[in-house]
Amino acid sequence: MKIIDNNISPSDLPFSEQVRRGELMSKDCPSREILRHVTSRWGVLVLIALSNQTLRFSELRRKIGGVSEKMLAQTLQALEEDGFIDRISYPVVPPHVEYNLTPLGVEVQQQVEGLADWLEDNLHRIMQQRQQRCEK
């Protein structure tokens, strides 16, 4: 059993320990909204799509199959507000806007990509579990 010093600020603890202590489980925890932005279907895909590259809105939309303009715009706005992406607007006609990851965005992108990689590597196992549950 791990003993935790109660004099340590919750923000100084690793995320997993904060969850165990209930910080994220609190309905008033501000990290919940950010977690929702990052782990939403479109948030994950935007972060991965912007990995190591700058893309325009239309390029992002083509790269992320199935996302509507409205959902992509909302996702980009939320991730920008959270400080994960930069929106660069060029004063030309027609408007030219590009998106890329901030240093903070690169950090969160690496975490999300780790989860996505794990899912891809284990997809066959997950699908087997689904099939076994459907057969019951």
mmCIF file of N, CA and C in Angstrom:
data_model
loop_
_atom_site.group_PDB
_atom_site.id
_atom_site.type_symbol
_atom_site.label_atom_id
_atom_site.label_comp_id
_atom_site.label_asym_id
_atom_site.label_seq_id
_atom_site.Cartn_x
_atom_site.Cartn_y
_atom_site.Cartn_z
ATOM 1 N N MET A 1 0.844 -1.181 0.000
ATOM 2 C CA MET A 1 0.000 0.000 0.000
ATOM 3 C C MET A 1 0.881 1.234 0.000
ATOM 4 N N LYS A 2 0.568 2.177 -0.839
ATOM 5 C CA LYS A 2 1.340 3.396 -0.989
ATOM 6 C C LYS A 2 0.836 4.452 -0.005
ATOM 7 N N ILE A 3 1.751 5.033 0.767
ATOM 8 C CA ILE A 3 1.373 6.062 1.730
ATOM 9 C C ILE A 3 1.638 7.422 1.100
ATOM 10 N N ILE A 4 0.646 8.299 1.148
ATOM 11 C CA ILE A 4 0.734 9.625 0.559
ATOM 12 C C ILE A 4 0.790 10.666 1.667
ATOM 13 N N ASP A 5 1.706 11.610 1.530
ATOM 14 C CA ASP A 5 1.834 12.715 2.493
ATOM 15 C C ASP A 5 0.658 13.666 2.275
ATOM 16 N N ASN A 6 -0.159 13.875 3.284
ATOM 17 C CA ASN A 6 -1.335 14.740 3.166
ATOM 18 C C ASN A 6 -0.977 16.214 3.074
ATOM 19 N N ASN A 7 0.281 16.572 3.266
ATOM 20 C CA ASN A 7 0.707 17.966 3.148
ATOM 21 C C ASN A 7 1.058 18.339 1.706
ATOM 22 N N ILE A 8 1.042 17.377 0.801
ATOM 23 C CA ILE A 8 1.348 17.626 -0.607
ATOM 24 C C ILE A 8 0.107 18.175 -1.293
ATOM 25 N N SER A 9 0.299 19.215 -2.093
ATOM 26 C CA SER A 9 -0.805 19.780 -2.862
ATOM 27 C C SER A 9 -1.287 18.748 -3.878
ATOM 28 N N PRO A 10 -2.616 18.620 -4.080
ATOM 29 C CA PRO A 10 -3.121 17.650 -5.064
ATOM 30 C C PRO A 10 -2.531 17.861 -6.457
ATOM 31 N N SER A 11 -2.266 19.102 -6.820
ATOM 32 C CA SER A 11 -1.724 19.357 -8.156
ATOM 33 C C SER A 11 -0.287 18.876 -8.303
ATOM 34 N N ASP A 12 0.390 18.579 -7.188
ATOM 35 C CA ASP A 12 1.757 18.061 -7.241
ATOM 36 C C ASP A 12 1.793 16.543 -7.401
ATOM 37 N N LEU A 13 0.635 15.907 -7.292
ATOM 38 C CA LEU A 13 0.564 14.460 -7.406
ATOM 39 C C LEU A 13 0.419 14.039 -8.859
ATOM 40 N N PRO A 14 0.878 12.845 -9.196
ATOM 41 C CA PRO A 14 0.630 12.320 -10.542
ATOM 42 C C PRO A 14 -0.874 12.221 -10.786
ATOM 43 N N PHE A 15 -1.268 12.337 -12.035
ATOM 44 C CA PHE A 15 -2.680 12.316 -12.398
ATOM 45 C C PHE A 15 -3.387 11.079 -11.858
ATOM 46 N N SER A 16 -2.760 9.923 -12.025
ATOM 47 C CA SER A 16 -3.410 8.688 -11.579
ATOM 48 C C SER A 16 -3.685 8.720 -10.078
ATOM 49 N N GLU A 17 -2.784 9.330 -9.314
ATOM 50 C CA GLU A 17 -3.000 9.434 -7.867
ATOM 51 C C GLU A 17 -4.111 10.437 -7.561
ATOM 52 N N GLN A 18 -4.203 11.496 -8.348
ATOM 53 C CA GLN A 18 -5.284 12.461 -8.161
ATOM 54 C C GLN A 18 -6.631 11.789 -8.397
ATOM 55 N N VAL A 19 -6.708 10.931 -9.424
ATOM 56 C CA VAL A 19 -7.955 10.212 -9.694
ATOM 57 C C VAL A 19 -8.294 9.315 -8.516
ATOM 58 N N ARG A 20 -7.278 8.589 -8.011
ATOM 59 C CA ARG A 20 -7.530 7.713 -6.863
ATOM 60 C C ARG A 20 -8.007 8.509 -5.654
ATOM 61 N N ARG A 21 -7.508 9.723 -5.494
ATOM 62 C CA ARG A 21 -7.904 10.567 -4.366
ATOM 63 C C ARG A 21 -9.255 11.240 -4.609
ATOM 64 N N GLY A 22 -9.729 11.238 -5.849
ATOM 65 C CA GLY A 22 -11.047 11.778 -6.136
ATOM 66 C C GLY A 22 -11.080 13.193 -6.682
ATOM 67 N N GLU A 23 -9.931 13.806 -6.972
ATOM 68 C CA GLU A 23 -9.942 15.186 -7.480
ATOM 69 C C GLU A 23 -10.711 15.273 -8.801
ATOM 70 N N LEU A 24 -10.405 14.390 -9.725
ATOM 71 C CA LEU A 24 -11.069 14.400 -11.022
ATOM 72 C C LEU A 24 -12.517 13.931 -10.901
ATOM 73 N N MET A 25 -12.800 13.179 -9.887
ATOM 74 C CA MET A 25 -14.145 12.661 -9.709
ATOM 75 C C MET A 25 -15.112 13.718 -9.174
ATOM 76 N N SER A 26 -14.593 14.815 -8.688
ATOM 77 C CA SER A 26 -15.432 15.898 -8.186
ATOM 78 C C SER A 26 -16.131 16.590 -9.349
ATOM 79 N N LYS A 27 -17.435 16.825 -9.214
ATOM 80 C CA LYS A 27 -18.186 17.459 -10.307
ATOM 81 C C LYS A 27 -17.702 18.869 -10.601
ATOM 82 N N ASP A 28 -17.019 19.499 -9.659
ATOM 83 C CA ASP A 28 -16.539 20.866 -9.842
ATOM 84 C C ASP A 28 -15.094 20.947 -10.325
ATOM 85 N N CYS A 29 -14.475 19.806 -10.594
ATOM 86 C CA CYS A 29 -13.069 19.799 -11.003
ATOM 87 C C CYS A 29 -12.946 20.376 -12.419
ATOM 88 N N PRO A 30 -12.180 21.462 -12.589
ATOM 89 C CA PRO A 30 -12.060 22.086 -13.915
ATOM 90 C C PRO A 30 -11.343 21.208 -14.936
ATOM 91 N N SER A 31 -10.586 20.235 -14.485
ATOM 92 C CA SER A 31 -9.884 19.388 -15.444
ATOM 93 C C SER A 31 -10.840 18.477 -16.219
ATOM 94 N N ARG A 32 -12.059 18.301 -15.716
ATOM 95 C CA ARG A 32 -13.036 17.470 -16.429
ATOM 96 C C ARG A 32 -13.343 18.022 -17.815
ATOM 97 N N GLU A 33 -13.525 19.327 -17.907
ATOM 98 C CA GLU A 33 -13.845 19.936 -19.210
ATOM 99 C C GLU A 33 -12.682 19.756 -20.180
ATOM 100 N N ILE A 34 -11.478 19.963 -19.696
ATOM 101 C CA ILE A 34 -10.297 19.798 -20.549
ATOM 102 C C ILE A 34 -10.156 18.338 -20.964
ATOM 103 N N LEU A 35 -10.377 17.430 -20.036
ATOM 104 C CA LEU A 35 -10.326 16.001 -20.348
ATOM 105 C C LEU A 35 -11.345 15.659 -21.433
ATOM 106 N N ARG A 36 -12.519 16.262 -21.343
ATOM 107 C CA ARG A 36 -13.560 16.031 -22.355
ATOM 108 C C ARG A 36 -13.097 16.527 -23.725
ATOM 109 N N HIS A 37 -12.454 17.689 -23.770
ATOM 110 C CA HIS A 37 -11.959 18.226 -25.042
ATOM 111 C C HIS A 37 -10.900 17.311 -25.652
ATOM 112 N N VAL A 38 -9.958 16.892 -24.831
ATOM 113 C CA VAL A 38 -8.826 16.097 -25.309
ATOM 114 C C VAL A 38 -9.250 14.693 -25.711
ATOM 115 N N THR A 39 -10.147 14.086 -24.940
ATOM 116 C CA THR A 39 -10.491 12.685 -25.187
ATOM 117 C C THR A 39 -11.748 12.497 -26.019
ATOM 118 N N SER A 40 -12.330 13.582 -26.498
ATOM 119 C CA SER A 40 -13.478 13.413 -27.391
ATOM 120 C C SER A 40 -12.992 12.750 -28.679
ATOM 121 N N ARG A 41 -13.916 12.145 -29.386
ATOM 122 C CA ARG A 41 -13.553 11.466 -30.640
ATOM 123 C C ARG A 41 -12.779 12.416 -31.560
ATOM 124 N N TRP A 42 -13.288 13.623 -31.731
ATOM 125 C CA TRP A 42 -12.651 14.552 -32.668
ATOM 126 C C TRP A 42 -11.401 15.183 -32.055
ATOM 127 N N GLY A 43 -11.393 15.397 -30.756
ATOM 128 C CA GLY A 43 -10.210 15.957 -30.094
ATOM 129 C C GLY A 43 -8.996 15.063 -30.260
ATOM 130 N N VAL A 44 -9.183 13.783 -30.025
ATOM 131 C CA VAL A 44 -8.093 12.817 -30.188
ATOM 132 C C VAL A 44 -7.575 12.846 -31.620
ATOM 133 N N LEU A 45 -8.498 12.810 -32.578
ATOM 134 C CA LEU A 45 -8.085 12.749 -33.984
ATOM 135 C C LEU A 45 -7.425 14.045 -34.451
ATOM 136 N N VAL A 46 -7.891 15.191 -33.972
ATOM 137 C CA VAL A 46 -7.253 16.469 -34.319
ATOM 138 C C VAL A 46 -5.825 16.496 -33.779
ATOM 139 N N LEU A 47 -5.656 16.110 -32.528
ATOM 140 C CA LEU A 47 -4.319 16.120 -31.936
ATOM 141 C C LEU A 47 -3.363 15.202 -32.691
ATOM 142 N N ILE A 48 -3.841 14.029 -33.079
ATOM 143 C CA ILE A 48 -2.996 13.103 -33.825
ATOM 144 C C ILE A 48 -2.729 13.631 -35.232
ATOM 145 N N ALA A 49 -3.741 14.198 -35.871
ATOM 146 C CA ALA A 49 -3.573 14.719 -37.237
ATOM 147 C C ALA A 49 -2.554 15.853 -37.289
ATOM 148 N N LEU A 50 -2.507 16.659 -36.236
ATOM 149 C CA LEU A 50 -1.585 17.800 -36.226
ATOM 150 C C LEU A 50 -0.176 17.430 -35.757
ATOM 151 N N SER A 51 0.027 16.161 -35.462
ATOM 152 C CA SER A 51 1.345 15.706 -35.017
ATOM 153 C C SER A 51 2.402 16.031 -36.074
ATOM 154 N N ASN A 52 3.365 16.836 -35.686
ATOM 155 C CA ASN A 52 4.516 17.183 -36.539
ATOM 156 C C ASN A 52 4.154 17.897 -37.834
ATOM 157 N N GLN A 53 2.988 18.533 -37.886
ATOM 158 C CA GLN A 53 2.660 19.272 -39.100
ATOM 159 C C GLN A 53 1.632 20.365 -38.844
ATOM 160 N N THR A 54 1.630 21.335 -39.726
ATOM 161 C CA THR A 54 0.659 22.414 -39.726
ATOM 162 C C THR A 54 -0.332 22.123 -40.843
ATOM 163 N N LEU A 55 -1.615 22.256 -40.538
ATOM 164 C CA LEU A 55 -2.637 21.974 -41.539
ATOM 165 C C LEU A 55 -3.672 23.085 -41.584
ATOM 166 N N ARG A 56 -4.230 23.287 -42.764
ATOM 167 C CA ARG A 56 -5.360 24.192 -42.926
ATOM 168 C C ARG A 56 -6.630 23.442 -42.538
ATOM 169 N N PHE A 57 -7.709 24.210 -42.314
ATOM 170 C CA PHE A 57 -8.985 23.634 -41.901
ATOM 171 C C PHE A 57 -9.421 22.546 -42.871
ATOM 172 N N SER A 58 -9.395 22.855 -44.153
ATOM 173 C CA SER A 58 -9.867 21.887 -45.158
ATOM 174 C C SER A 58 -8.975 20.646 -45.194
ATOM 175 N N GLU A 59 -7.690 20.807 -44.978
ATOM 176 C CA GLU A 59 -6.782 19.656 -44.939
ATOM 177 C C GLU A 59 -7.092 18.770 -43.725
ATOM 178 N N LEU A 60 -7.352 19.418 -42.599
ATOM 179 C CA LEU A 60 -7.711 18.671 -41.390
ATOM 180 C C LEU A 60 -9.004 17.891 -41.609
ATOM 181 N N ARG A 61 -9.974 18.548 -42.205
ATOM 182 C CA ARG A 61 -11.275 17.902 -42.428
ATOM 183 C C ARG A 61 -11.144 16.700 -43.354
ATOM 184 N N ARG A 62 -10.318 16.817 -44.392
ATOM 185 C CA ARG A 62 -10.092 15.681 -45.293
ATOM 186 C C ARG A 62 -9.340 14.552 -44.573
ATOM 187 N N LYS A 63 -8.381 14.924 -43.758
ATOM 188 C CA LYS A 63 -7.561 13.933 -43.054
ATOM 189 C C LYS A 63 -8.383 13.158 -42.021
ATOM 190 N N ILE A 64 -9.335 13.837 -41.383
ATOM 191 C CA ILE A 64 -10.173 13.221 -40.344
ATOM 192 C C ILE A 64 -11.522 12.886 -40.974
ATOM 193 N N GLY A 65 -11.623 11.739 -41.542
ATOM 194 C CA GLY A 65 -12.841 11.329 -42.229
ATOM 195 C C GLY A 65 -14.054 11.335 -41.316
ATOM 196 N N GLY A 66 -15.169 11.890 -41.819
ATOM 197 C CA GLY A 66 -16.430 11.833 -41.099
ATOM 198 C C GLY A 66 -16.739 13.000 -40.188
ATOM 199 N N VAL A 67 -15.805 13.912 -39.976
ATOM 200 C CA VAL A 67 -16.072 15.055 -39.095
ATOM 201 C C VAL A 67 -16.784 16.150 -39.888
ATOM 202 N N SER A 68 -17.822 16.719 -39.297
ATOM 203 C CA SER A 68 -18.528 17.820 -39.951
ATOM 204 C C SER A 68 -17.753 19.117 -39.736
ATOM 205 N N GLU A 69 -18.036 20.100 -40.563
ATOM 206 C CA GLU A 69 -17.380 21.405 -40.397
ATOM 207 C C GLU A 69 -17.661 21.972 -39.010
ATOM 208 N N LYS A 70 -18.911 21.851 -38.578
ATOM 209 C CA LYS A 70 -19.308 22.397 -37.284
ATOM 210 C C LYS A 70 -18.538 21.737 -36.140
ATOM 211 N N MET A 71 -18.466 20.406 -36.143
ATOM 212 C CA MET A 71 -17.768 19.701 -35.061
ATOM 213 C C MET A 71 -16.272 19.980 -35.096
ATOM 214 N N LEU A 72 -15.692 20.062 -36.283
ATOM 215 C CA LEU A 72 -14.265 20.363 -36.382
ATOM 216 C C LEU A 72 -13.995 21.769 -35.867
ATOM 217 N N ALA A 73 -14.830 22.722 -36.244
ATOM 218 C CA ALA A 73 -14.649 24.104 -35.776
ATOM 219 C C ALA A 73 -14.767 24.184 -34.254
ATOM 220 N N GLN A 74 -15.767 23.502 -33.684
ATOM 221 C CA GLN A 74 -15.941 23.513 -32.228
ATOM 222 C C GLN A 74 -14.764 22.849 -31.522
ATOM 223 N N THR A 75 -14.287 21.751 -32.067
ATOM 224 C CA THR A 75 -13.156 21.035 -31.472
ATOM 225 C C THR A 75 -11.902 21.892 -31.522
ATOM 226 N N LEU A 76 -11.649 22.506 -32.670
ATOM 227 C CA LEU A 76 -10.464 23.362 -32.802
ATOM 228 C C LEU A 76 -10.533 24.545 -31.836
ATOM 229 N N GLN A 77 -11.702 25.131 -31.712
ATOM 230 C CA GLN A 77 -11.868 26.263 -30.798
ATOM 231 C C GLN A 77 -11.601 25.849 -29.349
ATOM 232 N N ALA A 78 -12.127 24.712 -28.946
ATOM 233 C CA ALA A 78 -11.921 24.235 -27.566
ATOM 234 C C ALA A 78 -10.449 23.937 -27.310
ATOM 235 N N LEU A 79 -9.794 23.268 -28.243
ATOM 236 C CA LEU A 79 -8.375 22.936 -28.070
ATOM 237 C C LEU A 79 -7.497 24.189 -28.100
ATOM 238 N N GLU A 80 -7.921 25.184 -28.866
ATOM 239 C CA GLU A 80 -7.201 26.460 -28.886
ATOM 240 C C GLU A 80 -7.358 27.169 -27.545
ATOM 241 N N GLU A 81 -8.576 27.204 -27.021
ATOM 242 C CA GLU A 81 -8.821 27.843 -25.720
ATOM 243 C C GLU A 81 -8.022 27.174 -24.601
ATOM 244 N N ASP A 82 -7.846 25.847 -24.707
ATOM 245 C CA ASP A 82 -7.089 25.108 -23.701
ATOM 246 C C ASP A 82 -5.582 25.277 -23.871
ATOM 247 N N GLY A 83 -5.171 25.916 -24.965
ATOM 248 C CA GLY A 83 -3.745 26.162 -25.182
ATOM 249 C C GLY A 83 -3.020 25.033 -25.878
ATOM 250 N N PHE A 84 -3.759 24.112 -26.502
ATOM 251 C CA PHE A 84 -3.133 22.974 -27.154
ATOM 252 C C PHE A 84 -2.812 23.212 -28.625
ATOM 253 N N ILE A 85 -3.543 24.110 -29.260
ATOM 254 C CA ILE A 85 -3.261 24.410 -30.662
ATOM 255 C C ILE A 85 -3.202 25.915 -30.879
ATOM 256 N N ASP A 86 -2.439 26.288 -31.900
ATOM 257 C CA ASP A 86 -2.374 27.672 -32.343
ATOM 258 C C ASP A 86 -3.148 27.786 -33.642
ATOM 259 N N ARG A 87 -3.898 28.863 -33.753
ATOM 260 C CA ARG A 87 -4.634 29.187 -34.977
ATOM 261 C C ARG A 87 -3.947 30.395 -35.583
ATOM 262 N N ILE A 88 -3.426 30.229 -36.797
ATOM 263 C CA ILE A 88 -2.719 31.318 -37.466
ATOM 264 C C ILE A 88 -3.558 31.756 -38.660
ATOM 265 N N SER A 89 -4.008 33.008 -38.614
ATOM 266 C CA SER A 89 -4.855 33.548 -39.663
ATOM 267 C C SER A 89 -4.049 34.533 -40.498
ATOM 268 N N TYR A 90 -4.020 34.315 -41.807
ATOM 269 C CA TYR A 90 -3.293 35.198 -42.718
ATOM 270 C C TYR A 90 -4.282 36.157 -43.380
ATOM 271 N N PRO A 91 -3.956 37.459 -43.396
ATOM 272 C CA PRO A 91 -4.876 38.466 -43.949
ATOM 273 C C PRO A 91 -4.857 38.495 -45.479
ATOM 274 N N VAL A 92 -5.387 37.450 -46.084
ATOM 275 C CA VAL A 92 -5.447 37.363 -47.542
ATOM 276 C C VAL A 92 -6.877 37.017 -47.952
ATOM 277 N N VAL A 93 -7.158 37.170 -49.233
ATOM 278 C CA VAL A 93 -8.466 36.808 -49.769
ATOM 279 C C VAL A 93 -8.242 35.694 -50.776
ATOM 280 N N PRO A 94 -8.897 34.561 -50.631
ATOM 281 C CA PRO A 94 -9.766 34.149 -49.532
ATOM 282 C C PRO A 94 -8.956 33.902 -48.252
ATOM 283 N N PRO A 95 -9.654 33.884 -47.115
ATOM 284 C CA PRO A 95 -8.954 33.709 -45.841
ATOM 285 C C PRO A 95 -8.128 32.422 -45.813
ATOM 286 N N HIS A 96 -6.975 32.510 -45.199
ATOM 287 C CA HIS A 96 -6.058 31.376 -45.073
ATOM 288 C C HIS A 96 -5.761 31.202 -43.590
ATOM 289 N N VAL A 97 -6.201 30.076 -43.035
ATOM 290 C CA VAL A 97 -6.013 29.798 -41.609
ATOM 291 C C VAL A 97 -5.304 28.456 -41.479
ATOM 292 N N GLU A 98 -4.291 28.434 -40.621
ATOM 293 C CA GLU A 98 -3.555 27.204 -40.371
ATOM 294 C C GLU A 98 -3.590 26.873 -38.879
ATOM 295 N N TYR A 99 -3.453 25.595 -38.586
ATOM 296 C CA TYR A 99 -3.459 25.114 -37.205
ATOM 297 C C TYR A 99 -2.227 24.255 -36.967
ATOM 298 N N ASN A 100 -1.634 24.427 -35.784
ATOM 299 C CA ASN A 100 -0.545 23.549 -35.374
ATOM 300 C C ASN A 100 -0.558 23.396 -33.864
ATOM 301 N N LEU A 101 0.188 22.419 -33.374
ATOM 302 C CA LEU A 101 0.244 22.168 -31.942
ATOM 303 C C LEU A 101 1.185 23.145 -31.249
ATOM 304 N N THR A 102 0.798 23.575 -30.077
ATOM 305 C CA THR A 102 1.682 24.359 -29.208
ATOM 306 C C THR A 102 2.591 23.356 -28.483
ATOM 307 N N PRO A 103 3.607 23.828 -27.759
ATOM 308 C CA PRO A 103 4.414 22.888 -26.969
ATOM 309 C C PRO A 103 3.557 22.073 -25.989
ATOM 310 N N LEU A 104 2.566 22.705 -25.377
ATOM 311 C CA LEU A 104 1.658 21.998 -24.478
ATOM 312 C C LEU A 104 0.831 20.979 -25.265
ATOM 313 N N GLY A 105 0.440 21.357 -26.468
ATOM 314 C CA GLY A 105 -0.314 20.463 -27.337
ATOM 315 C C GLY A 105 0.494 19.241 -27.746
ATOM 316 N N VAL A 106 1.793 19.427 -27.965
ATOM 317 C CA VAL A 106 2.660 18.295 -28.307
ATOM 318 C C VAL A 106 2.684 17.299 -27.140
ATOM 319 N N GLU A 107 2.750 17.826 -25.921
ATOM 320 C CA GLU A 107 2.767 16.945 -24.745
ATOM 321 C C GLU A 107 1.488 16.119 -24.654
ATOM 322 N N VAL A 108 0.343 16.776 -24.788
ATOM 323 C CA VAL A 108 -0.919 16.040 -24.674
ATOM 324 C C VAL A 108 -1.106 15.122 -25.879
ATOM 325 N N GLN A 109 -0.651 15.537 -27.047
ATOM 326 C CA GLN A 109 -0.747 14.708 -28.246
ATOM 327 C C GLN A 109 0.024 13.406 -28.056
ATOM 328 N N GLN A 110 1.184 13.467 -27.435
ATOM 329 C CA GLN A 110 1.977 12.257 -27.211
ATOM 330 C C GLN A 110 1.249 11.287 -26.280
ATOM 331 N N GLN A 111 0.551 11.824 -25.290
ATOM 332 C CA GLN A 111 -0.207 10.975 -24.377
ATOM 333 C C GLN A 111 -1.382 10.325 -25.099
ATOM 334 N N VAL A 112 -2.116 11.112 -25.855
ATOM 335 C CA VAL A 112 -3.271 10.604 -26.588
ATOM 336 C C VAL A 112 -2.824 9.596 -27.648
ATOM 337 N N GLU A 113 -1.714 9.883 -28.299
ATOM 338 C CA GLU A 113 -1.209 8.974 -29.321
ATOM 339 C C GLU A 113 -0.820 7.631 -28.704
ATOM 340 N N GLY A 114 -0.297 7.662 -27.475
ATOM 341 C CA GLY A 114 0.020 6.414 -26.784
ATOM 342 C C GLY A 114 -1.229 5.551 -26.593
ATOM 343 N N LEU A 115 -2.320 6.181 -26.214
ATOM 344 C CA LEU A 115 -3.581 5.462 -26.058
ATOM 345 C C LEU A 115 -4.066 4.934 -27.409
ATOM 346 N N ALA A 116 -4.004 5.773 -28.436
ATOM 347 C CA ALA A 116 -4.442 5.358 -29.772
ATOM 348 C C ALA A 116 -3.582 4.202 -30.284
ATOM 349 N N ASP A 117 -2.274 4.264 -30.051
ATOM 350 C CA ASP A 117 -1.383 3.172 -30.460
ATOM 351 C C ASP A 117 -1.748 1.877 -29.739
ATOM 352 N N TRP A 118 -2.014 1.994 -28.430
ATOM 353 C CA TRP A 118 -2.387 0.812 -27.671
ATOM 354 C C TRP A 118 -3.672 0.205 -28.232
ATOM 355 N N LEU A 119 -4.656 1.071 -28.543
ATOM 356 C CA LEU A 119 -5.920 0.577 -29.099
ATOM 357 C C LEU A 119 -5.697 -0.142 -30.425
ATOM 358 N N GLU A 120 -4.897 0.446 -31.288
ATOM 359 C CA GLU A 120 -4.621 -0.179 -32.586
ATOM 360 C C GLU A 120 -3.895 -1.506 -32.407
ATOM 361 N N ASP A 121 -2.914 -1.541 -31.502
ATOM 362 C CA ASP A 121 -2.148 -2.768 -31.263
ATOM 363 C C ASP A 121 -3.005 -3.879 -30.667
ATOM 364 N N ASN A 122 -4.041 -3.515 -29.951
ATOM 365 C CA ASN A 122 -4.874 -4.495 -29.253
ATOM 366 C C ASN A 122 -6.278 -4.630 -29.829
ATOM 367 N N LEU A 123 -6.506 -4.042 -30.983
ATOM 368 C CA LEU A 123 -7.835 -4.068 -31.587
ATOM 369 C C LEU A 123 -8.351 -5.493 -31.768
ATOM 370 N N HIS A 124 -7.481 -6.387 -32.198
ATOM 371 C CA HIS A 124 -7.911 -7.773 -32.401
ATOM 372 C C HIS A 124 -8.405 -8.398 -31.093
ATOM 373 N N ARG A 125 -7.755 -8.098 -29.986
ATOM 374 C CA ARG A 125 -8.172 -8.626 -28.686
ATOM 375 C C ARG A 125 -9.514 -8.037 -28.256
ATOM 376 N N ILE A 126 -9.664 -6.745 -28.495
ATOM 377 C CA ILE A 126 -10.908 -6.067 -28.137
ATOM 378 C C ILE A 126 -12.069 -6.634 -28.955
ATOM 379 N N MET A 127 -11.827 -6.819 -30.250
ATOM 380 C CA MET A 127 -12.877 -7.353 -31.118
ATOM 381 C C MET A 127 -13.240 -8.787 -30.722
ATOM 382 N N GLN A 128 -12.254 -9.585 -30.296
ATOM 383 C CA GLN A 128 -12.538 -10.938 -29.811
ATOM 384 C C GLN A 128 -13.429 -10.890 -28.574
ATOM 385 N N GLN A 129 -13.132 -9.947 -27.664
ATOM 386 C CA GLN A 129 -13.952 -9.804 -26.464
ATOM 387 C C GLN A 129 -15.391 -9.422 -26.820
ATOM 388 N N ARG A 130 -15.528 -8.502 -27.759
ATOM 389 C CA ARG A 130 -16.869 -8.117 -28.200
ATOM 390 C C ARG A 130 -17.636 -9.303 -28.761
ATOM 391 N N GLN A 131 -16.956 -10.053 -29.607
ATOM 392 C CA GLN A 131 -17.606 -11.206 -30.228
ATOM 393 C C GLN A 131 -18.014 -12.229 -29.188
ATOM 394 N N GLN A 132 -17.135 -12.496 -28.225
ATOM 395 C CA GLN A 132 -17.446 -13.470 -27.166
ATOM 396 C C GLN A 132 -18.647 -12.995 -26.338
ATOM 397 N N ARG A 133 -18.741 -11.718 -26.077
ATOM 398 C CA ARG A 133 -19.860 -11.201 -25.281
ATOM 399 C C ARG A 133 -21.172 -11.278 -26.071
ATOM 400 N N CYS A 134 -21.099 -11.082 -27.380
ATOM 401 C CA CYS A 134 -22.302 -11.159 -28.213
ATOM 402 C C CYS A 134 -22.804 -12.584 -28.338
ATOM 403 N N GLU A 135 -21.889 -13.545 -28.255
ATOM 404 C CA GLU A 135 -22.264 -14.940 -28.390
ATOM 405 C C GLU A 135 -22.899 -15.486 -27.106
ATOM 406 N N LYS A 136 -22.767 -14.813 -26.007
ATOM 407 C CA LYS A 136 -23.327 -15.295 -24.727
ATOM 408 C C LYS A 136 -24.824 -15.143 -24.692
#
